[in-house]
């Protein structure tokens, strides 16, 4: 991946379910993130060759299916420049970076805006198969598209049960899951206090009862949580199971955008690279244990790059569930001291398509703070996939 560089990376704070961002459309959120990224890079919109935006559920707003295009147009990217909307579920933010890099490597683009956006608060209730009439006297079922989307219909299994399957396979206890969730919350709080998120955050204007304000901090984290408090919560999906509301990722709203450029474009526009995209990998796996997807993805990535896990100074794997993350950690042999060092989705929340963009942003800034040569970010993907990126310091 020589010659593909990340030159800007910004994200909105993540809003809690039904929180401050509930009335911001997916396009509103990605627009804010992209404008902030352009300002950070010192780029004019006409430098953007292409825009790639990941999203899992575009029907959250009337313009949702146009979101990638509208994001670019709202940011004054010339109308001649194309836009693409993609969906690799929870890996969509990462996939936008991969797609952008492929465009650059093929010589189709010089500078690409790439990211992910999701408003899970706006997932609608729907009535299916009503277009051609509802029989008299029948009441059609109202389908919660958010709840339905969290179940893999191919294997008839909610995502949480796939995490339960991994916990059973690896002998992961409820107490281990709660302890890891506590660590995620505490690491987020420590990172916030030390200013670790300041470089990546793009504040979002919000309306409050007291008037206009700005959301500058993630809303979902609960840094005051305790092991005793978490122990009182019942398992949600399985009797005597391990997955609870406290040790699963939060349902949230947010967006992130990164800007990638070729080596020639960095010179042309006088851009300062934040990191080089050194590689990527996508892998398939069994849907009933979809959470282990980062295992083959990271293994393939390291093999292609001729690196060992010991060469990687920072790792950030999306925390869909504490049980899922712990299974991945055990299989790969991750070092807890250099993994998810600023907390993860259990604390911050997981607005599906935006999480890969968040991880990419935080990973590259943390690499720079710690003077780390290589960093790896990855995520599991519903349906049985995994995706991973390799970043190298510049």
mmCIF file of C-alpha atoms in Angstrom:
data_model
loop_
_atom_site.group_PDB
_atom_site.id
_atom_site.type_symbol
_atom_site.label_atom_id
_atom_site.label_comp_id
_atom_site.label_asym_id
_atom_site.label_seq_id
_atom_site.Cartn_x
_atom_site.Cartn_y
_atom_site.Cartn_z
ATOM 1 C CA UNK A 1 0.000 0.000 0.000
ATOM 2 C CA UNK A 2 2.924 2.349 -0.664
ATOM 3 C CA UNK A 3 1.748 5.851 -1.419
ATOM 4 C CA UNK A 4 -1.700 5.909 0.272
ATOM 5 C CA UNK A 5 -1.823 8.298 3.209
ATOM 6 C CA UNK A 6 -4.411 9.473 5.721
ATOM 7 C CA UNK A 7 -4.168 13.254 5.891
ATOM 8 C CA UNK A 8 -7.193 14.067 8.077
ATOM 9 C CA UNK A 9 -9.466 12.174 10.459
ATOM 10 C CA UNK A 10 -12.461 13.537 12.321
ATOM 11 C CA UNK A 11 -15.579 12.168 13.964
ATOM 12 C CA UNK A 12 -18.597 13.473 15.776
ATOM 13 C CA UNK A 13 -19.066 12.609 19.417
ATOM 14 C CA UNK A 14 -21.273 9.525 19.651
ATOM 15 C CA UNK A 15 -24.766 10.303 20.891
ATOM 16 C CA UNK A 16 -26.607 7.854 23.109
ATOM 17 C CA UNK A 17 -29.754 6.115 21.881
ATOM 18 C CA UNK A 18 -32.490 8.756 21.800
ATOM 19 C CA UNK A 19 -29.963 11.356 22.938
ATOM 20 C CA UNK A 20 -28.646 14.660 21.641
ATOM 21 C CA UNK A 21 -28.117 13.429 18.064
ATOM 22 C CA UNK A 22 -31.459 11.683 17.603
ATOM 23 C CA UNK A 23 -32.738 14.414 15.253
ATOM 24 C CA UNK A 24 -29.566 14.619 13.147
ATOM 25 C CA UNK A 25 -29.819 12.612 9.947
ATOM 26 C CA UNK A 26 -26.998 10.405 8.749
ATOM 27 C CA UNK A 27 -26.172 13.093 6.176
ATOM 28 C CA UNK A 28 -26.142 15.823 8.827
ATOM 29 C CA UNK A 29 -23.600 13.816 10.829
ATOM 30 C CA UNK A 30 -21.285 12.919 7.943
ATOM 31 C CA UNK A 31 -21.419 16.505 6.681
ATOM 32 C CA UNK A 32 -20.141 17.786 10.023
ATOM 33 C CA UNK A 33 -17.354 15.209 10.105
ATOM 34 C CA UNK A 34 -16.254 15.868 6.520
ATOM 35 C CA UNK A 35 -16.232 19.648 6.890
ATOM 36 C CA UNK A 36 -14.050 19.247 9.973
ATOM 37 C CA UNK A 37 -11.695 16.890 8.124
ATOM 38 C CA UNK A 38 -11.352 19.294 5.198
ATOM 39 C CA UNK A 39 -10.559 22.131 7.581
ATOM 40 C CA UNK A 40 -8.010 20.002 9.417
ATOM 41 C CA UNK A 41 -6.204 19.113 6.195
ATOM 42 C CA UNK A 42 -6.419 22.660 4.867
ATOM 43 C CA UNK A 43 -8.050 21.301 1.723
ATOM 44 C CA UNK A 44 -10.573 23.035 -0.475
ATOM 45 C CA UNK A 45 -13.546 20.844 -1.453
ATOM 46 C CA UNK A 46 -12.547 20.891 -5.113
ATOM 47 C CA UNK A 47 -9.493 18.783 -4.222
ATOM 48 C CA UNK A 48 -11.745 15.821 -3.442
ATOM 49 C CA UNK A 49 -11.764 13.326 -6.314
ATOM 50 C CA UNK A 50 -14.365 10.972 -4.839
ATOM 51 C CA UNK A 51 -16.465 10.430 -1.719
ATOM 52 C CA UNK A 52 -17.148 7.016 -0.152
ATOM 53 C CA UNK A 53 -19.536 6.736 2.794
ATOM 54 C CA UNK A 54 -20.554 3.596 4.624
ATOM 55 C CA UNK A 55 -24.008 3.160 6.134
ATOM 56 C CA UNK A 56 -26.017 0.151 7.257
ATOM 57 C CA UNK A 57 -29.572 1.528 7.256
ATOM 58 C CA UNK A 58 -30.218 4.353 4.765
ATOM 59 C CA UNK A 59 -33.987 4.329 5.351
ATOM 60 C CA UNK A 60 -33.493 6.254 8.599
ATOM 61 C CA UNK A 61 -34.241 9.447 6.650
ATOM 62 C CA UNK A 62 -35.951 10.418 3.404
ATOM 63 C CA UNK A 63 -32.636 11.319 1.785
ATOM 64 C CA UNK A 64 -30.786 8.376 3.297
ATOM 65 C CA UNK A 65 -30.181 6.512 0.051
ATOM 66 C CA UNK A 66 -28.566 9.658 -1.348
ATOM 67 C CA UNK A 67 -26.433 10.268 1.740
ATOM 68 C CA UNK A 68 -22.953 9.824 0.259
ATOM 69 C CA UNK A 69 -23.776 12.117 -2.639
ATOM 70 C CA UNK A 70 -25.531 14.677 -0.472
ATOM 71 C CA UNK A 71 -22.655 14.686 2.012
ATOM 72 C CA UNK A 72 -20.272 15.629 -0.785
ATOM 73 C CA UNK A 73 -22.586 18.276 -2.252
ATOM 74 C CA UNK A 74 -23.295 19.857 1.140
ATOM 75 C CA UNK A 75 -19.530 20.171 1.606
ATOM 76 C CA UNK A 76 -19.191 21.914 -1.784
ATOM 77 C CA UNK A 77 -17.387 19.057 -3.513
ATOM 78 C CA UNK A 78 -17.813 19.775 -7.245
ATOM 79 C CA UNK A 79 -20.860 18.116 -8.802
ATOM 80 C CA UNK A 80 -18.615 16.396 -11.360
ATOM 81 C CA UNK A 81 -16.976 14.308 -8.603
ATOM 82 C CA UNK A 82 -18.660 10.941 -7.899
ATOM 83 C CA UNK A 83 -19.876 9.553 -4.594
ATOM 84 C CA UNK A 84 -20.449 5.985 -3.454
ATOM 85 C CA UNK A 85 -22.455 4.541 -0.575
ATOM 86 C CA UNK A 86 -21.334 1.153 0.730
ATOM 87 C CA UNK A 87 -22.482 -1.406 3.287
ATOM 88 C CA UNK A 88 -20.245 -3.998 4.914
ATOM 89 C CA UNK A 89 -22.324 -3.771 8.078
ATOM 90 C CA UNK A 90 -20.147 -3.104 11.155
ATOM 91 C CA UNK A 91 -17.060 -3.027 8.926
ATOM 92 C CA UNK A 92 -18.406 -0.261 6.684
ATOM 93 C CA UNK A 93 -16.236 2.513 8.134
ATOM 94 C CA UNK A 94 -13.140 0.402 7.576
ATOM 95 C CA UNK A 95 -14.370 -0.642 4.127
ATOM 96 C CA UNK A 96 -14.712 2.998 3.082
ATOM 97 C CA UNK A 97 -10.970 3.394 3.721
ATOM 98 C CA UNK A 98 -10.240 0.232 1.739
ATOM 99 C CA UNK A 99 -12.394 1.371 -1.189
ATOM 100 C CA UNK A 100 -10.768 4.810 -1.147
ATOM 101 C CA UNK A 101 -7.300 3.241 -1.185
ATOM 102 C CA UNK A 102 -8.248 1.009 -4.093
ATOM 103 C CA UNK A 103 -9.410 4.027 -6.092
ATOM 104 C CA UNK A 104 -6.110 5.776 -5.379
ATOM 105 C CA UNK A 105 -3.986 2.723 -6.194
ATOM 106 C CA UNK A 106 -5.851 2.245 -9.479
ATOM 107 C CA UNK A 107 -5.144 5.850 -10.416
ATOM 108 C CA UNK A 108 -8.843 6.739 -10.496
ATOM 109 C CA UNK A 109 -8.613 9.254 -7.636
ATOM 110 C CA UNK A 110 -6.020 11.487 -6.006
ATOM 111 C CA UNK A 111 -7.851 12.473 -2.829
ATOM 112 C CA UNK A 112 -10.806 10.555 -1.392
ATOM 113 C CA UNK A 113 -13.129 11.411 1.488
ATOM 114 C CA UNK A 114 -14.078 8.171 3.233
ATOM 115 C CA UNK A 115 -16.149 7.421 6.305
ATOM 116 C CA UNK A 116 -19.168 5.924 7.963
ATOM 117 C CA UNK A 117 -22.369 7.318 9.418
ATOM 118 C CA UNK A 118 -25.272 5.901 11.391
ATOM 119 C CA UNK A 119 -28.275 7.173 13.294
ATOM 120 C CA UNK A 120 -29.640 4.174 15.169
ATOM 121 C CA UNK A 121 -32.154 6.358 17.006
ATOM 122 C CA UNK A 122 -33.873 6.932 13.661
ATOM 123 C CA UNK A 123 -34.230 3.286 12.620
ATOM 124 C CA UNK A 124 -37.938 3.143 11.726
ATOM 125 C CA UNK A 125 -40.759 0.805 12.495
ATOM 126 C CA UNK A 126 -42.016 -0.622 9.197
ATOM 127 C CA UNK A 127 -45.014 -2.464 7.795
ATOM 128 C CA UNK A 128 -43.824 -4.971 5.212
ATOM 129 C CA UNK A 129 -45.711 -6.240 2.142
ATOM 130 C CA UNK A 130 -48.367 -3.540 2.415
ATOM 131 C CA UNK A 131 -47.794 -1.850 -0.934
ATOM 132 C CA UNK A 132 -50.317 -3.925 -2.857
ATOM 133 C CA UNK A 133 -52.984 -4.034 -0.211
ATOM 134 C CA UNK A 134 -53.725 -5.335 3.262
ATOM 135 C CA UNK A 135 -56.598 -7.847 3.449
ATOM 136 C CA UNK A 136 -59.718 -6.479 5.098
ATOM 137 C CA UNK A 137 -59.931 -7.344 8.766
ATOM 138 C CA UNK A 138 -56.225 -8.061 9.258
ATOM 139 C CA UNK A 139 -53.741 -6.095 11.304
ATOM 140 C CA UNK A 140 -50.281 -6.093 9.714
ATOM 141 C CA UNK A 141 -47.354 -6.614 12.072
ATOM 142 C CA UNK A 142 -45.220 -3.602 12.869
ATOM 143 C CA UNK A 143 -41.572 -4.535 12.381
ATOM 144 C CA UNK A 144 -38.844 -2.841 14.427
ATOM 145 C CA UNK A 145 -36.119 -2.498 11.790
ATOM 146 C CA UNK A 146 -33.450 -1.949 14.454
ATOM 147 C CA UNK A 147 -34.249 -5.109 16.395
ATOM 148 C CA UNK A 148 -34.728 -7.118 13.197
ATOM 149 C CA UNK A 149 -31.387 -5.968 11.845
ATOM 150 C CA UNK A 150 -29.571 -7.340 14.872
ATOM 151 C CA UNK A 151 -30.600 -10.899 13.992
ATOM 152 C CA UNK A 152 -28.939 -12.911 11.224
ATOM 153 C CA UNK A 153 -31.887 -14.413 9.355
ATOM 154 C CA UNK A 154 -29.682 -16.946 7.582
ATOM 155 C CA UNK A 155 -28.859 -18.727 10.827
ATOM 156 C CA UNK A 156 -31.873 -17.389 12.763
ATOM 157 C CA UNK A 157 -29.620 -16.019 15.481
ATOM 158 C CA UNK A 158 -29.324 -12.646 17.235
ATOM 159 C CA UNK A 159 -25.840 -11.141 17.287
ATOM 160 C CA UNK A 160 -25.744 -11.486 21.080
ATOM 161 C CA UNK A 161 -26.181 -15.255 20.844
ATOM 162 C CA UNK A 162 -23.134 -15.453 18.573
ATOM 163 C CA UNK A 163 -21.239 -13.788 21.434
ATOM 164 C CA UNK A 164 -22.728 -16.280 23.884
ATOM 165 C CA UNK A 165 -21.490 -19.067 21.599
ATOM 166 C CA UNK A 166 -17.962 -17.660 21.755
ATOM 167 C CA UNK A 167 -18.131 -17.339 25.531
ATOM 168 C CA UNK A 168 -19.119 -20.989 25.785
ATOM 169 C CA UNK A 169 -16.418 -22.072 23.351
ATOM 170 C CA UNK A 170 -13.657 -20.236 25.213
ATOM 171 C CA UNK A 171 -14.926 -20.663 28.756
ATOM 172 C CA UNK A 172 -15.453 -16.932 29.254
ATOM 173 C CA UNK A 173 -17.372 -16.121 32.426
ATOM 174 C CA UNK A 174 -19.900 -13.397 33.175
ATOM 175 C CA UNK A 175 -17.463 -11.919 35.696
ATOM 176 C CA UNK A 176 -14.729 -11.707 33.031
ATOM 177 C CA UNK A 177 -17.140 -9.894 30.700
ATOM 178 C CA UNK A 178 -18.149 -7.409 33.391
ATOM 179 C CA UNK A 179 -14.521 -6.817 34.375
ATOM 180 C CA UNK A 180 -13.629 -6.088 30.771
ATOM 181 C CA UNK A 181 -16.618 -3.745 30.418
ATOM 182 C CA UNK A 182 -15.431 -1.878 33.517
ATOM 183 C CA UNK A 183 -11.961 -1.554 31.977
ATOM 184 C CA UNK A 184 -13.430 -0.143 28.755
ATOM 185 C CA UNK A 185 -15.348 2.494 30.723
ATOM 186 C CA UNK A 186 -12.360 3.400 32.873
ATOM 187 C CA UNK A 187 -10.011 3.665 29.908
ATOM 188 C CA UNK A 188 -12.454 5.947 28.100
ATOM 189 C CA UNK A 189 -12.660 8.171 31.193
ATOM 190 C CA UNK A 190 -8.866 8.331 31.494
ATOM 191 C CA UNK A 191 -8.517 9.133 27.788
ATOM 192 C CA UNK A 192 -11.112 11.888 28.038
ATOM 193 C CA UNK A 193 -9.373 13.413 31.057
ATOM 194 C CA UNK A 194 -6.002 13.387 29.307
ATOM 195 C CA UNK A 195 -7.409 14.975 26.128
ATOM 196 C CA UNK A 196 -6.893 11.929 23.924
ATOM 197 C CA UNK A 197 -10.101 12.565 21.944
ATOM 198 C CA UNK A 198 -9.609 16.262 21.269
ATOM 199 C CA UNK A 199 -7.830 15.835 17.934
ATOM 200 C CA UNK A 200 -10.521 13.582 16.484
ATOM 201 C CA UNK A 201 -13.731 15.201 17.756
ATOM 202 C CA UNK A 202 -15.827 17.523 15.567
ATOM 203 C CA UNK A 203 -18.416 19.199 17.834
ATOM 204 C CA UNK A 204 -22.054 18.956 16.775
ATOM 205 C CA UNK A 205 -24.497 21.877 17.203
ATOM 206 C CA UNK A 206 -27.507 20.731 19.225
ATOM 207 C CA UNK A 207 -30.659 22.311 20.575
ATOM 208 C CA UNK A 208 -31.285 22.066 24.295
ATOM 209 C CA UNK A 209 -33.943 23.380 26.652
ATOM 210 C CA UNK A 210 -31.494 26.117 27.588
ATOM 211 C CA UNK A 211 -30.875 27.061 23.951
ATOM 212 C CA UNK A 212 -28.253 26.235 21.302
ATOM 213 C CA UNK A 213 -25.241 24.270 22.462
ATOM 214 C CA UNK A 214 -22.529 21.943 21.163
ATOM 215 C CA UNK A 215 -22.064 18.248 21.843
ATOM 216 C CA UNK A 216 -18.329 17.756 22.357
ATOM 217 C CA UNK A 217 -18.169 14.538 24.389
ATOM 218 C CA UNK A 218 -19.475 11.019 23.784
ATOM 219 C CA UNK A 219 -22.803 10.528 25.562
ATOM 220 C CA UNK A 220 -22.951 6.768 26.048
ATOM 221 C CA UNK A 221 -20.052 6.093 28.458
ATOM 222 C CA UNK A 222 -20.795 5.332 32.114
ATOM 223 C CA UNK A 223 -17.436 5.810 33.840
ATOM 224 C CA UNK A 224 -19.088 5.603 37.267
ATOM 225 C CA UNK A 225 -20.211 2.004 36.716
ATOM 226 C CA UNK A 226 -19.133 -0.635 39.237
ATOM 227 C CA UNK A 227 -18.749 -4.396 39.214
ATOM 228 C CA UNK A 228 -21.438 -4.592 41.879
ATOM 229 C CA UNK A 229 -23.856 -2.571 39.794
ATOM 230 C CA UNK A 230 -23.202 -4.593 36.646
ATOM 231 C CA UNK A 231 -23.645 -7.861 38.533
ATOM 232 C CA UNK A 232 -27.256 -6.914 39.258
ATOM 233 C CA UNK A 233 -28.171 -6.813 35.567
ATOM 234 C CA UNK A 234 -29.764 -9.973 34.151
ATOM 235 C CA UNK A 235 -28.445 -11.650 30.992
ATOM 236 C CA UNK A 236 -30.582 -10.502 28.078
ATOM 237 C CA UNK A 237 -30.527 -13.298 25.522
ATOM 238 C CA UNK A 238 -29.711 -16.557 27.286
ATOM 239 C CA UNK A 239 -30.561 -18.016 30.681
ATOM 240 C CA UNK A 240 -27.406 -17.946 32.795
ATOM 241 C CA UNK A 241 -25.677 -16.258 29.869
ATOM 242 C CA UNK A 242 -22.954 -13.612 29.931
ATOM 243 C CA UNK A 243 -24.275 -10.814 27.685
ATOM 244 C CA UNK A 244 -25.934 -7.921 29.517
ATOM 245 C CA UNK A 245 -26.732 -4.306 28.745
ATOM 246 C CA UNK A 246 -23.558 -3.315 30.600
ATOM 247 C CA UNK A 247 -21.062 -5.497 28.729
ATOM 248 C CA UNK A 248 -22.434 -5.129 25.205
ATOM 249 C CA UNK A 249 -21.760 -2.219 22.856
ATOM 250 C CA UNK A 250 -24.201 0.656 23.041
ATOM 251 C CA UNK A 251 -26.781 1.584 20.421
ATOM 252 C CA UNK A 252 -25.644 5.039 19.318
ATOM 253 C CA UNK A 253 -25.595 7.756 16.664
ATOM 254 C CA UNK A 254 -22.538 9.295 15.025
ATOM 255 C CA UNK A 255 -20.254 9.637 12.023
ATOM 256 C CA UNK A 256 -16.580 9.782 11.143
ATOM 257 C CA UNK A 257 -14.700 10.842 8.025
ATOM 258 C CA UNK A 258 -11.073 10.425 6.997
ATOM 259 C CA UNK A 259 -9.334 11.857 3.959
ATOM 260 C CA UNK A 260 -6.875 9.714 2.031
ATOM 261 C CA UNK A 261 -4.432 10.970 -0.570
ATOM 262 C CA UNK A 262 -1.824 9.647 -2.934
ATOM 263 C CA UNK A 263 1.827 10.540 -2.458
ATOM 264 C CA UNK A 264 1.623 12.843 -5.454
ATOM 265 C CA UNK A 265 -1.470 14.560 -4.038
ATOM 266 C CA UNK A 266 0.306 15.139 -0.729
ATOM 267 C CA UNK A 267 2.966 17.066 -2.595
ATOM 268 C CA UNK A 268 0.490 18.807 -4.890
ATOM 269 C CA UNK A 269 -1.679 20.115 -2.043
ATOM 270 C CA UNK A 270 1.082 20.394 0.573
ATOM 271 C CA UNK A 271 -0.623 17.849 2.843
ATOM 272 C CA UNK A 272 0.896 16.458 6.029
ATOM 273 C CA UNK A 273 0.304 12.690 6.301
ATOM 274 C CA UNK A 274 -0.913 11.432 9.674
ATOM 275 C CA UNK A 275 -0.310 7.779 8.805
ATOM 276 C CA UNK A 276 0.256 5.510 5.840
ATOM 277 C CA UNK A 277 -2.283 2.830 5.062
ATOM 278 C CA UNK A 278 0.081 -0.141 4.955
ATOM 279 C CA UNK A 279 -2.455 -2.888 4.295
ATOM 280 C CA UNK A 280 -5.913 -4.303 4.783
ATOM 281 C CA UNK A 281 -7.664 -7.652 4.882
ATOM 282 C CA UNK A 282 -11.232 -8.957 4.829
ATOM 283 C CA UNK A 283 -12.109 -12.529 5.809
ATOM 284 C CA UNK A 284 -15.181 -14.739 6.029
ATOM 285 C CA UNK A 285 -16.150 -17.022 8.883
ATOM 286 C CA UNK A 286 -18.971 -18.966 10.482
ATOM 287 C CA UNK A 287 -22.049 -16.770 11.070
ATOM 288 C CA UNK A 288 -22.881 -18.455 14.386
ATOM 289 C CA UNK A 289 -19.600 -17.170 15.843
ATOM 290 C CA UNK A 290 -19.358 -14.047 13.722
ATOM 291 C CA UNK A 291 -17.564 -12.159 16.495
ATOM 292 C CA UNK A 292 -14.281 -13.957 15.865
ATOM 293 C CA UNK A 293 -14.066 -12.337 12.413
ATOM 294 C CA UNK A 294 -11.094 -10.128 13.389
ATOM 295 C CA UNK A 295 -9.037 -13.272 14.050
ATOM 296 C CA UNK A 296 -8.674 -14.443 10.419
ATOM 297 C CA UNK A 297 -8.704 -10.859 9.140
ATOM 298 C CA UNK A 298 -5.770 -9.816 11.343
ATOM 299 C CA UNK A 299 -3.894 -13.068 10.730
ATOM 300 C CA UNK A 300 -4.212 -12.593 6.953
ATOM 301 C CA UNK A 301 -3.228 -8.938 7.261
ATOM 302 C CA UNK A 302 -0.052 -9.714 9.189
ATOM 303 C CA UNK A 303 0.851 -12.518 6.789
ATOM 304 C CA UNK A 304 0.486 -10.242 3.760
ATOM 305 C CA UNK A 305 2.569 -7.537 5.441
ATOM 306 C CA UNK A 306 5.227 -10.042 6.565
ATOM 307 C CA UNK A 307 4.774 -8.902 10.159
ATOM 308 C CA UNK A 308 4.177 -10.610 13.503
ATOM 309 C CA UNK A 309 1.716 -9.524 16.163
ATOM 310 C CA UNK A 310 4.720 -8.562 18.302
ATOM 311 C CA UNK A 311 5.597 -5.952 15.647
ATOM 312 C CA UNK A 312 2.316 -4.134 16.252
ATOM 313 C CA UNK A 313 2.532 -1.398 18.859
ATOM 314 C CA UNK A 314 -1.204 -0.674 19.135
ATOM 315 C CA UNK A 315 -4.314 -2.728 18.429
ATOM 316 C CA UNK A 316 -7.947 -1.590 18.421
ATOM 317 C CA UNK A 317 -10.616 -4.253 17.916
ATOM 318 C CA UNK A 318 -14.252 -3.194 17.973
ATOM 319 C CA UNK A 319 -16.025 -4.308 21.127
ATOM 320 C CA UNK A 320 -19.348 -5.556 19.793
ATOM 321 C CA UNK A 321 -19.650 -7.521 23.034
ATOM 322 C CA UNK A 322 -17.181 -7.983 25.862
ATOM 323 C CA UNK A 323 -17.461 -11.752 25.374
ATOM 324 C CA UNK A 324 -16.733 -11.402 21.663
ATOM 325 C CA UNK A 325 -13.708 -9.190 22.247
ATOM 326 C CA UNK A 326 -12.301 -11.507 24.914
ATOM 327 C CA UNK A 327 -12.642 -14.475 22.549
ATOM 328 C CA UNK A 328 -10.746 -12.592 19.823
ATOM 329 C CA UNK A 329 -8.104 -11.550 22.352
ATOM 330 C CA UNK A 330 -7.605 -15.144 23.499
ATOM 331 C CA UNK A 331 -7.355 -16.529 19.977
ATOM 332 C CA UNK A 332 -4.888 -13.906 18.781
ATOM 333 C CA UNK A 333 -2.984 -13.575 22.045
ATOM 334 C CA UNK A 334 -3.482 -9.803 22.257
ATOM 335 C CA UNK A 335 -1.536 -7.775 24.805
ATOM 336 C CA UNK A 336 -4.062 -5.975 27.012
ATOM 337 C CA UNK A 337 -1.607 -3.146 27.648
ATOM 338 C CA UNK A 338 -1.576 -2.058 24.003
ATOM 339 C CA UNK A 339 -5.110 -3.050 22.969
ATOM 340 C CA UNK A 340 -8.148 -0.724 23.056
ATOM 341 C CA UNK A 341 -6.125 1.604 25.238
ATOM 342 C CA UNK A 342 -8.706 4.420 25.138
ATOM 343 C CA UNK A 343 -11.735 2.228 25.677
ATOM 344 C CA UNK A 344 -13.973 0.760 23.018
ATOM 345 C CA UNK A 345 -17.562 0.321 21.911
ATOM 346 C CA UNK A 346 -18.716 -1.078 25.253
ATOM 347 C CA UNK A 347 -18.035 2.405 26.619
ATOM 348 C CA UNK A 348 -18.363 4.686 23.590
ATOM 349 C CA UNK A 349 -21.134 2.830 21.777
ATOM 350 C CA UNK A 350 -21.276 1.260 18.339
ATOM 351 C CA UNK A 351 -23.084 3.263 15.651
ATOM 352 C CA UNK A 352 -22.505 0.428 13.161
ATOM 353 C CA UNK A 353 -20.986 2.023 10.025
ATOM 354 C CA UNK A 354 -19.265 4.792 11.993
ATOM 355 C CA UNK A 355 -17.241 2.564 14.316
ATOM 356 C CA UNK A 356 -14.521 1.717 11.790
ATOM 357 C CA UNK A 357 -14.022 5.434 11.152
ATOM 358 C CA UNK A 358 -13.792 6.114 14.887
ATOM 359 C CA UNK A 359 -11.247 3.355 15.418
ATOM 360 C CA UNK A 360 -9.153 4.498 12.458
ATOM 361 C CA UNK A 361 -9.082 8.066 13.774
ATOM 362 C CA UNK A 362 -8.287 7.250 17.384
ATOM 363 C CA UNK A 363 -5.723 4.614 16.421
ATOM 364 C CA UNK A 364 -3.649 6.920 14.237
ATOM 365 C CA UNK A 365 -3.644 9.740 16.806
ATOM 366 C CA UNK A 366 -2.673 7.358 19.600
ATOM 367 C CA UNK A 367 0.107 5.943 17.409
ATOM 368 C CA UNK A 368 1.479 9.447 17.042
ATOM 369 C CA UNK A 369 1.226 10.150 20.780
ATOM 370 C CA UNK A 370 3.117 6.959 21.601
ATOM 371 C CA UNK A 371 5.507 7.084 18.629
ATOM 372 C CA UNK A 372 4.351 3.630 17.535
ATOM 373 C CA UNK A 373 5.453 2.278 14.153
ATOM 374 C CA UNK A 374 2.468 0.029 13.380
ATOM 375 C CA UNK A 375 -1.137 -0.106 14.492
ATOM 376 C CA UNK A 376 -3.949 -2.501 13.614
ATOM 377 C CA UNK A 377 -7.675 -1.786 13.739
ATOM 378 C CA UNK A 378 -10.345 -4.398 13.175
ATOM 379 C CA UNK A 379 -13.972 -5.367 13.578
ATOM 380 C CA UNK A 380 -16.264 -8.350 13.435
ATOM 381 C CA UNK A 381 -19.133 -8.208 10.964
ATOM 382 C CA UNK A 382 -22.600 -9.715 11.253
ATOM 383 C CA UNK A 383 -23.118 -12.685 8.956
ATOM 384 C CA UNK A 384 -19.634 -13.978 9.644
ATOM 385 C CA UNK A 385 -16.902 -11.652 8.379
ATOM 386 C CA UNK A 386 -13.977 -9.681 9.752
ATOM 387 C CA UNK A 387 -12.003 -6.696 8.501
ATOM 388 C CA UNK A 388 -8.683 -5.179 9.549
ATOM 389 C CA UNK A 389 -6.446 -2.241 8.585
ATOM 390 C CA UNK A 390 -2.723 -1.791 9.102
ATOM 391 C CA UNK A 391 -1.481 1.750 9.729
ATOM 392 C CA UNK A 392 2.145 2.849 9.700
ATOM 393 C CA UNK A 393 3.457 6.055 11.231
ATOM 394 C CA UNK A 394 4.803 8.745 8.930
#
